Coordinates of C-alpha atoms in Angstrom, one line a residue:
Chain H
X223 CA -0.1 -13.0 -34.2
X224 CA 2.1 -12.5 -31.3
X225 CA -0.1 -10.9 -28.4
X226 CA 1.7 -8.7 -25.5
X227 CA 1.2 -8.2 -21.8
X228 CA 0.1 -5.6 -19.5
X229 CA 0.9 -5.2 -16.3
X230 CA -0.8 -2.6 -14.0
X231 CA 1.8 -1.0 -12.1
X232 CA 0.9 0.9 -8.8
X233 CA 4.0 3.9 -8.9
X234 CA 3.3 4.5 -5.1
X235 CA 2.9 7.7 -3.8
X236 CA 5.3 10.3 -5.0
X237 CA 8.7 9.1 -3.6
X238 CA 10.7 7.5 -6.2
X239 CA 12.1 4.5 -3.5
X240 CA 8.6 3.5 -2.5
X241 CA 7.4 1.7 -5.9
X242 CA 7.7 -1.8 -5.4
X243 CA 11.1 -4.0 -6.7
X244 CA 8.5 -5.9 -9.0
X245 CA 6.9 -2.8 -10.5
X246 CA 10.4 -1.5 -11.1
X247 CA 11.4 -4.7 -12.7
X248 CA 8.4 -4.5 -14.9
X249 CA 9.6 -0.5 -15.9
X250 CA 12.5 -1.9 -17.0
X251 CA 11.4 -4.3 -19.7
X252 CA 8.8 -2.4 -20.7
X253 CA 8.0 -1.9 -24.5
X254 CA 5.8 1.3 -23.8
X255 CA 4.8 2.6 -20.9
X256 CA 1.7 4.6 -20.3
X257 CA 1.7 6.7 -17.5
X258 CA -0.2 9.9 -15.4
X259 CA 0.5 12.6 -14.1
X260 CA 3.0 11.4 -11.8
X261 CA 4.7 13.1 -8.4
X262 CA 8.2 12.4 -9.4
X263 CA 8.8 11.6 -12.9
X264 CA 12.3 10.6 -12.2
X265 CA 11.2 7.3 -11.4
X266 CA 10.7 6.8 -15.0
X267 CA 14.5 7.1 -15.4
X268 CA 14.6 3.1 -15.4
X269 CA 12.7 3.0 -18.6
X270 CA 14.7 1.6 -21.6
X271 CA 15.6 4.5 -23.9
X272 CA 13.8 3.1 -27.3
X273 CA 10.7 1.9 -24.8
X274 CA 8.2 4.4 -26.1
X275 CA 6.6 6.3 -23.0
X276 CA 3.3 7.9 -23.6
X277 CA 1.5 10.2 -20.7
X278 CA -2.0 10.3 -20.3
X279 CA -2.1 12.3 -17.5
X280 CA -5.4 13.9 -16.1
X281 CA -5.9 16.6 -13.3
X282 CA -8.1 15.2 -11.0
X283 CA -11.7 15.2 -13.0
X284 CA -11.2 12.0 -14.8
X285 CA -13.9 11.9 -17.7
X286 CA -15.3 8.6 -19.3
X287 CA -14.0 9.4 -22.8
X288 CA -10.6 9.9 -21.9
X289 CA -10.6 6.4 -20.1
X290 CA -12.2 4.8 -23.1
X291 CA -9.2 6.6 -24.9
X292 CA -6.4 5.0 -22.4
X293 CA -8.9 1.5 -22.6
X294 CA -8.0 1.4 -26.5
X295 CA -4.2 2.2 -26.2
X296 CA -3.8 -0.7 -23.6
X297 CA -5.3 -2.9 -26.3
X298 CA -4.0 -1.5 -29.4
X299 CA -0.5 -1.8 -27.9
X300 CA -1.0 -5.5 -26.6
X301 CA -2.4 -6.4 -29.7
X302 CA 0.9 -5.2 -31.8
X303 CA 2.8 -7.8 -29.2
X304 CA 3.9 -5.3 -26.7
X305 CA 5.0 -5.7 -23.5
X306 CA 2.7 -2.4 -22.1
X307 CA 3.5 -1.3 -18.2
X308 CA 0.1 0.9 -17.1
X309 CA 1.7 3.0 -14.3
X310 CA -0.6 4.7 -12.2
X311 CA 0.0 6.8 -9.0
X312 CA -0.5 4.9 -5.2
X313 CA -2.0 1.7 -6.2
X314 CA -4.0 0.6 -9.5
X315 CA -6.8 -0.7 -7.3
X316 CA -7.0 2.1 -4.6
X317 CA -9.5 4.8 -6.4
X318 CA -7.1 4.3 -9.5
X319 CA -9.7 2.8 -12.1
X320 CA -7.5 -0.3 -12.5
X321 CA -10.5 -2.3 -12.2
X322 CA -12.0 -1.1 -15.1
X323 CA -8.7 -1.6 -16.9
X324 CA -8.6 -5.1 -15.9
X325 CA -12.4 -6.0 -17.0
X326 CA -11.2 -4.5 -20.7
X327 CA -8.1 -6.6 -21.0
X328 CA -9.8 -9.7 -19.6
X329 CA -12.9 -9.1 -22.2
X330 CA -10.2 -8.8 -24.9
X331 CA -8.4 -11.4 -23.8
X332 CA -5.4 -9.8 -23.4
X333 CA -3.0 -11.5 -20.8
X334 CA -2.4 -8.8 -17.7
X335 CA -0.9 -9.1 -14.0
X336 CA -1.5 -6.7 -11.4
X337 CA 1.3 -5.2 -9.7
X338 CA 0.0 -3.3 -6.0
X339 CA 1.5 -0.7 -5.3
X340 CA 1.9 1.9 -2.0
X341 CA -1.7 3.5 -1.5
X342 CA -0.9 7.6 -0.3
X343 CA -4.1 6.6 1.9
X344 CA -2.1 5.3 4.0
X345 CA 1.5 6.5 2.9
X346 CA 1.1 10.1 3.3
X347 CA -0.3 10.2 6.3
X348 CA 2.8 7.9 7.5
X349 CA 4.7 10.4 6.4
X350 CA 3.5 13.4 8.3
X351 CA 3.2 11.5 11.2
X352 CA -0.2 9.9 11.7
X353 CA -0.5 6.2 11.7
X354 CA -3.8 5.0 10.2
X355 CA -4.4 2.9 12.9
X356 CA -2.9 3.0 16.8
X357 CA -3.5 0.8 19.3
X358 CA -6.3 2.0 21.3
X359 CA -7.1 5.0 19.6
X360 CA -8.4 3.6 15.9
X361 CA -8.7 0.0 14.8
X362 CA -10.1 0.8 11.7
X363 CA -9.7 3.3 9.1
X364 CA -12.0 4.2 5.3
X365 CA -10.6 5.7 2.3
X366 CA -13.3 8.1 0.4
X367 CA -13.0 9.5 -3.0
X368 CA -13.9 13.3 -2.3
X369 CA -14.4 13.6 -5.9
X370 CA -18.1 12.5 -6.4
X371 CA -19.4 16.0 -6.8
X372 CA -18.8 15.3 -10.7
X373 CA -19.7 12.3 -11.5
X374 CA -22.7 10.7 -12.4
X375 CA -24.5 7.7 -11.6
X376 CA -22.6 6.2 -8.4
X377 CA -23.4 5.3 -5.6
X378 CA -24.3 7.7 -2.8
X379 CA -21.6 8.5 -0.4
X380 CA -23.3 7.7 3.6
X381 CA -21.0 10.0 5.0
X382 CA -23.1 10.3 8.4
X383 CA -22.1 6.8 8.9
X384 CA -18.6 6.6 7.5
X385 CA -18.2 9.8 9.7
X386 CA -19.2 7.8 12.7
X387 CA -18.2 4.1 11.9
X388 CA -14.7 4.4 11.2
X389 CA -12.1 5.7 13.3
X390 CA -10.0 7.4 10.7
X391 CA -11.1 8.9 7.4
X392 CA -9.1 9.8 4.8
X393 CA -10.1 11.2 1.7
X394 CA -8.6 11.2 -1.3
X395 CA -9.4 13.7 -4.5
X396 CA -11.2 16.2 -2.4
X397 CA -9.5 19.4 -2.7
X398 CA -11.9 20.5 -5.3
X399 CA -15.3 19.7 -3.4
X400 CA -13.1 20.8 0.1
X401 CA -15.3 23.9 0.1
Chain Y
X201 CA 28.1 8.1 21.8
X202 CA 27.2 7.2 18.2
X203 CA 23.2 6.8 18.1
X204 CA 21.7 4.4 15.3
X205 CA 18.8 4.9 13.4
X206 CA 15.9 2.9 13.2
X207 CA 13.7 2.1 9.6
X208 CA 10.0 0.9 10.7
X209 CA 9.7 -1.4 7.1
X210 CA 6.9 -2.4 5.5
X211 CA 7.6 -6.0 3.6
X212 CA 4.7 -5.5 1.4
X213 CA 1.9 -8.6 1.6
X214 CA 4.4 -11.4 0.9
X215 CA 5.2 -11.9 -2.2
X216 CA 8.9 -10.8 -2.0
X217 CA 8.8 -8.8 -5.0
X218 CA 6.3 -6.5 -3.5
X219 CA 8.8 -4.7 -1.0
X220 CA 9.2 -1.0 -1.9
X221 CA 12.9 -0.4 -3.7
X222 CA 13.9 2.4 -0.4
X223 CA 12.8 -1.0 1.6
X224 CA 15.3 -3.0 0.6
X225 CA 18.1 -0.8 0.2
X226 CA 17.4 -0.6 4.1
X227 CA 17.2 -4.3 4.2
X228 CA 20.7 -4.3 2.2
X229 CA 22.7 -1.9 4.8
X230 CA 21.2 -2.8 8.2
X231 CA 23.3 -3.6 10.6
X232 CA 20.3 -5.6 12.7
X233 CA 16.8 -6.7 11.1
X234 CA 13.6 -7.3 14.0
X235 CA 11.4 -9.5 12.0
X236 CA 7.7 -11.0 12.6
X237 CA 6.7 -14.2 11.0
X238 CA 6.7 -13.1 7.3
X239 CA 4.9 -14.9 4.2
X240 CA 8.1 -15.7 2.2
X241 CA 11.3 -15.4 3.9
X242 CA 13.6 -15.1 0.8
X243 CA 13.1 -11.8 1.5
X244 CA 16.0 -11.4 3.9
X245 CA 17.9 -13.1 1.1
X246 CA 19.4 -9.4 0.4
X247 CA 20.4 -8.7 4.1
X248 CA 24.3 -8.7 5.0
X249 CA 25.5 -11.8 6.3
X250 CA 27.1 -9.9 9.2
X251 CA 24.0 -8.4 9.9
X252 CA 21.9 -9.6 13.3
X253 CA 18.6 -11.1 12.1
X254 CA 16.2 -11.3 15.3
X255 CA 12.7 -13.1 15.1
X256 CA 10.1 -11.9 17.1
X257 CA 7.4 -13.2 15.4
X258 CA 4.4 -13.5 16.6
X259 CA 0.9 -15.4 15.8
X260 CA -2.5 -13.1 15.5
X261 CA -2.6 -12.8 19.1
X262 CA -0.2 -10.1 20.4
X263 CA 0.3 -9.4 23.8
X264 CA 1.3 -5.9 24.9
X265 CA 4.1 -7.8 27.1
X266 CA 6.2 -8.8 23.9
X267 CA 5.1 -5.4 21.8
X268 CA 7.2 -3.9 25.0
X269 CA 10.2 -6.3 24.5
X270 CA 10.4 -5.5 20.8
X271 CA 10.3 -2.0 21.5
X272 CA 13.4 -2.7 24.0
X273 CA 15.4 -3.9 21.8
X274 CA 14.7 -2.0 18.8
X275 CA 16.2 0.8 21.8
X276 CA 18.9 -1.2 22.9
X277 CA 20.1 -1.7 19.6
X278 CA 19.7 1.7 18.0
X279 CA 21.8 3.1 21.3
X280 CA 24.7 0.8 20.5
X281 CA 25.0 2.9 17.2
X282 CA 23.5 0.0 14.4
X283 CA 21.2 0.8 12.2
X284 CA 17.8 -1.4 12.8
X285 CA 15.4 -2.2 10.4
X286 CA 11.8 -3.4 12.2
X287 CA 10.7 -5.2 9.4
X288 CA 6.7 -5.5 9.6
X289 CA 4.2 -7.4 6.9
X290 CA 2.3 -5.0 4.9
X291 CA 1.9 -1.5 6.2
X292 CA 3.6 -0.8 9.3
X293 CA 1.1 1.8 10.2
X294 CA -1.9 -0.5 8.9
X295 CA -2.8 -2.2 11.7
X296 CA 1.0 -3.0 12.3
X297 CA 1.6 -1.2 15.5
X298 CA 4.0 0.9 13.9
X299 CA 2.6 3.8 15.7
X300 CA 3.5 2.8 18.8
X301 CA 7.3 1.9 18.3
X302 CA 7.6 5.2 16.5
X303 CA 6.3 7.1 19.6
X304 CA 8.9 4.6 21.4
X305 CA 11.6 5.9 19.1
X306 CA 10.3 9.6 19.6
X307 CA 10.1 9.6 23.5
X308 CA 13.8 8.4 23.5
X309 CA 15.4 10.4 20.9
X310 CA 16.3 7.9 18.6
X311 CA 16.3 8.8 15.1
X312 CA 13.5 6.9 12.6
X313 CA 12.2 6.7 9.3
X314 CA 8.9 4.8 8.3
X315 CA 9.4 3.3 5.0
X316 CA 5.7 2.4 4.1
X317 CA 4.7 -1.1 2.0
X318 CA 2.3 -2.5 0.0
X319 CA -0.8 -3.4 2.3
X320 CA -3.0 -7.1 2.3
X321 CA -5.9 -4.8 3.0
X322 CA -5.8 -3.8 -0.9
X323 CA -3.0 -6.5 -2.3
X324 CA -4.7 -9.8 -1.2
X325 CA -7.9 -8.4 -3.0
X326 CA -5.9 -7.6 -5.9
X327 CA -4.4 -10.7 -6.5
X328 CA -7.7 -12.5 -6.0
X329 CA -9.2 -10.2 -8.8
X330 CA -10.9 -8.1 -6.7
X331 CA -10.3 -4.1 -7.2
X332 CA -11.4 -2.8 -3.3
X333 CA -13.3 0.7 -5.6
X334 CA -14.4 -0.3 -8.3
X335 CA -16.2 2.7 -10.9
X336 CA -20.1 2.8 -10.4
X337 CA -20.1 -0.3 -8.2
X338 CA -17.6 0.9 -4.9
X339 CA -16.1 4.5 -4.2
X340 CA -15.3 3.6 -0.3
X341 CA -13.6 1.0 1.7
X342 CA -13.0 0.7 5.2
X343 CA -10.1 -1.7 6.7
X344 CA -11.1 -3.0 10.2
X345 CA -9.1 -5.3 12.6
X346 CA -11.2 -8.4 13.3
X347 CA -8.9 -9.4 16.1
X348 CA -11.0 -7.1 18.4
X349 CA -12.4 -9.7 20.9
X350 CA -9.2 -10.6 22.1
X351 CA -8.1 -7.4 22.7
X352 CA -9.1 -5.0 25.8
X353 CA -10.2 -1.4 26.2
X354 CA -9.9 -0.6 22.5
X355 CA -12.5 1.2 20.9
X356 CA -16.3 -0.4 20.0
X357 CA -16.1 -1.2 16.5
X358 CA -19.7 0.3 14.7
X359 CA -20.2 -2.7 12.7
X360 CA -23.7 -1.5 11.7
X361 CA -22.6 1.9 10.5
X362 CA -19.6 0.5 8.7
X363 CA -20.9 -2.5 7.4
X364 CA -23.7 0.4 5.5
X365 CA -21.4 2.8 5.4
X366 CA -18.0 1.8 3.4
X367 CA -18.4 0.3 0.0
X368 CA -16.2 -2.3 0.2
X369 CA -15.0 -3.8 4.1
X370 CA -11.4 -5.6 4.3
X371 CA -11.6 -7.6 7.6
X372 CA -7.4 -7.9 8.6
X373 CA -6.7 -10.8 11.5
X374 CA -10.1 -11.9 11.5
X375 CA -9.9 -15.5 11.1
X376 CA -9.8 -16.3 14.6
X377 CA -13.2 -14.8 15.2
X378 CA -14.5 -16.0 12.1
X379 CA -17.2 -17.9 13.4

């Protein structure tokens, strides 16, 4: 029994140019490609026409079951010999649940490589202007999900501290909780 | 008189593969590349032979004296008309001093683009198996610059309030104050 591969691509954030030449490479020879929602889907234009392409996309409340669901694809795909490229906005490690994609595949023994990818933590501020860091003004920066509101059993966010420790914040998944 | 254009790059955290496609199609048409000491050189194996490669590499100990020079020439160079890609490891605007060279740029008319990469502070954990959030375990991490000491009239760094604070801490150019 021939087994497959997956590779956890990070897609960057949004712009098309700014996934990495690796992760683009992997596209490429993928034999299915599960993806999210994704900024710009033109970046999926690389994909070989008979690779299937499945989307899995999620607004911003991600919910356990649906992960289990994407969990079982990964495996069920890997398992059929496939060469399976998990693309996932920014990078897979950044607030993007590859961990817990990576602790399946190694359980199940499935061979996998991560591929990092652009983070918009620090991306999308670059592009409007505002370095995460600057010499003399902030030497150190923290990323936050804002989306803790709904869910369940993690760890409590010390915002007092965070708020007063590190020179930049940014905050990703918040617009729902912004209120 | 023809003004150039300069792209402040991000080469992504060494592995070559890990530059950002928009990256190296700037890499592929610049007329000059301004370089630092990079992980993997192959990198520049794309650039024009033509093309002016400058080193200006420099250990973990910058001095504001050659952060002035590059900024000099990265002027100099755009005013003759080329197009100049500062090439930077990682994230130009994480902890690269890409901030500074774009308020250069801006303060002198000189047209820019910041092309961001793949950071260390995430893609060094990632490749040592290490997701920086991680569901249930980590849902914050703070980047700090651990090259402090050597540096003057830069902020305090909170180390108690970050160190309870952020989830997960990535300590960038800390070696030298390791112990």
């Amino acid at each position: 029994l021939k087994v497959g591969k997956v590779y956890l691509v990070g897609a960057g954030p949004g712009d098309p140019g700014l996934i990495t030449v690796k992760g683009l490479a992997c596209l490429k020879q993928a034999d299915v490609v599960v993806y999210d929602r994704l900024v710009d889907e033109s970046i999926l234009n690389d994909v070989r026409p008979e690779a299937e392409k499945i989307y899995v996309g999620k607004a911003d409340r991600l919910h356990i079951l649906e992960q289990d669901s994407i969990n079982q694809l990964l495996l069920e795909k890997a398992r059929k010999g496939k060469v399976v490229v998990r693309l996932k906005g920014g990078d897979p490690f950044v607030l993007g649940r590859g961990g817990e994609e990576a602790g399946i595949l190694t359980r199940n023994g499935i061979p996998f490589e991560v591929v990092p990818g652009v983070t918009s933590a620090s991306a999308v501020p670059a592009y409007a202007g505002i370095p995460v860091t600057h010499r003399g003004v902030a030497s150190s920066f923290a990323v936050i999900t804002g989306h803790k509101a709904s869910d369940r059993g993690e760890p409590r966010i010390s915002w007092d501290k965070l708020a007063t420790g590190a020179d930049t914040l940014v905050i990703l998944m918040g617009m729902r909780n912004l209120a």
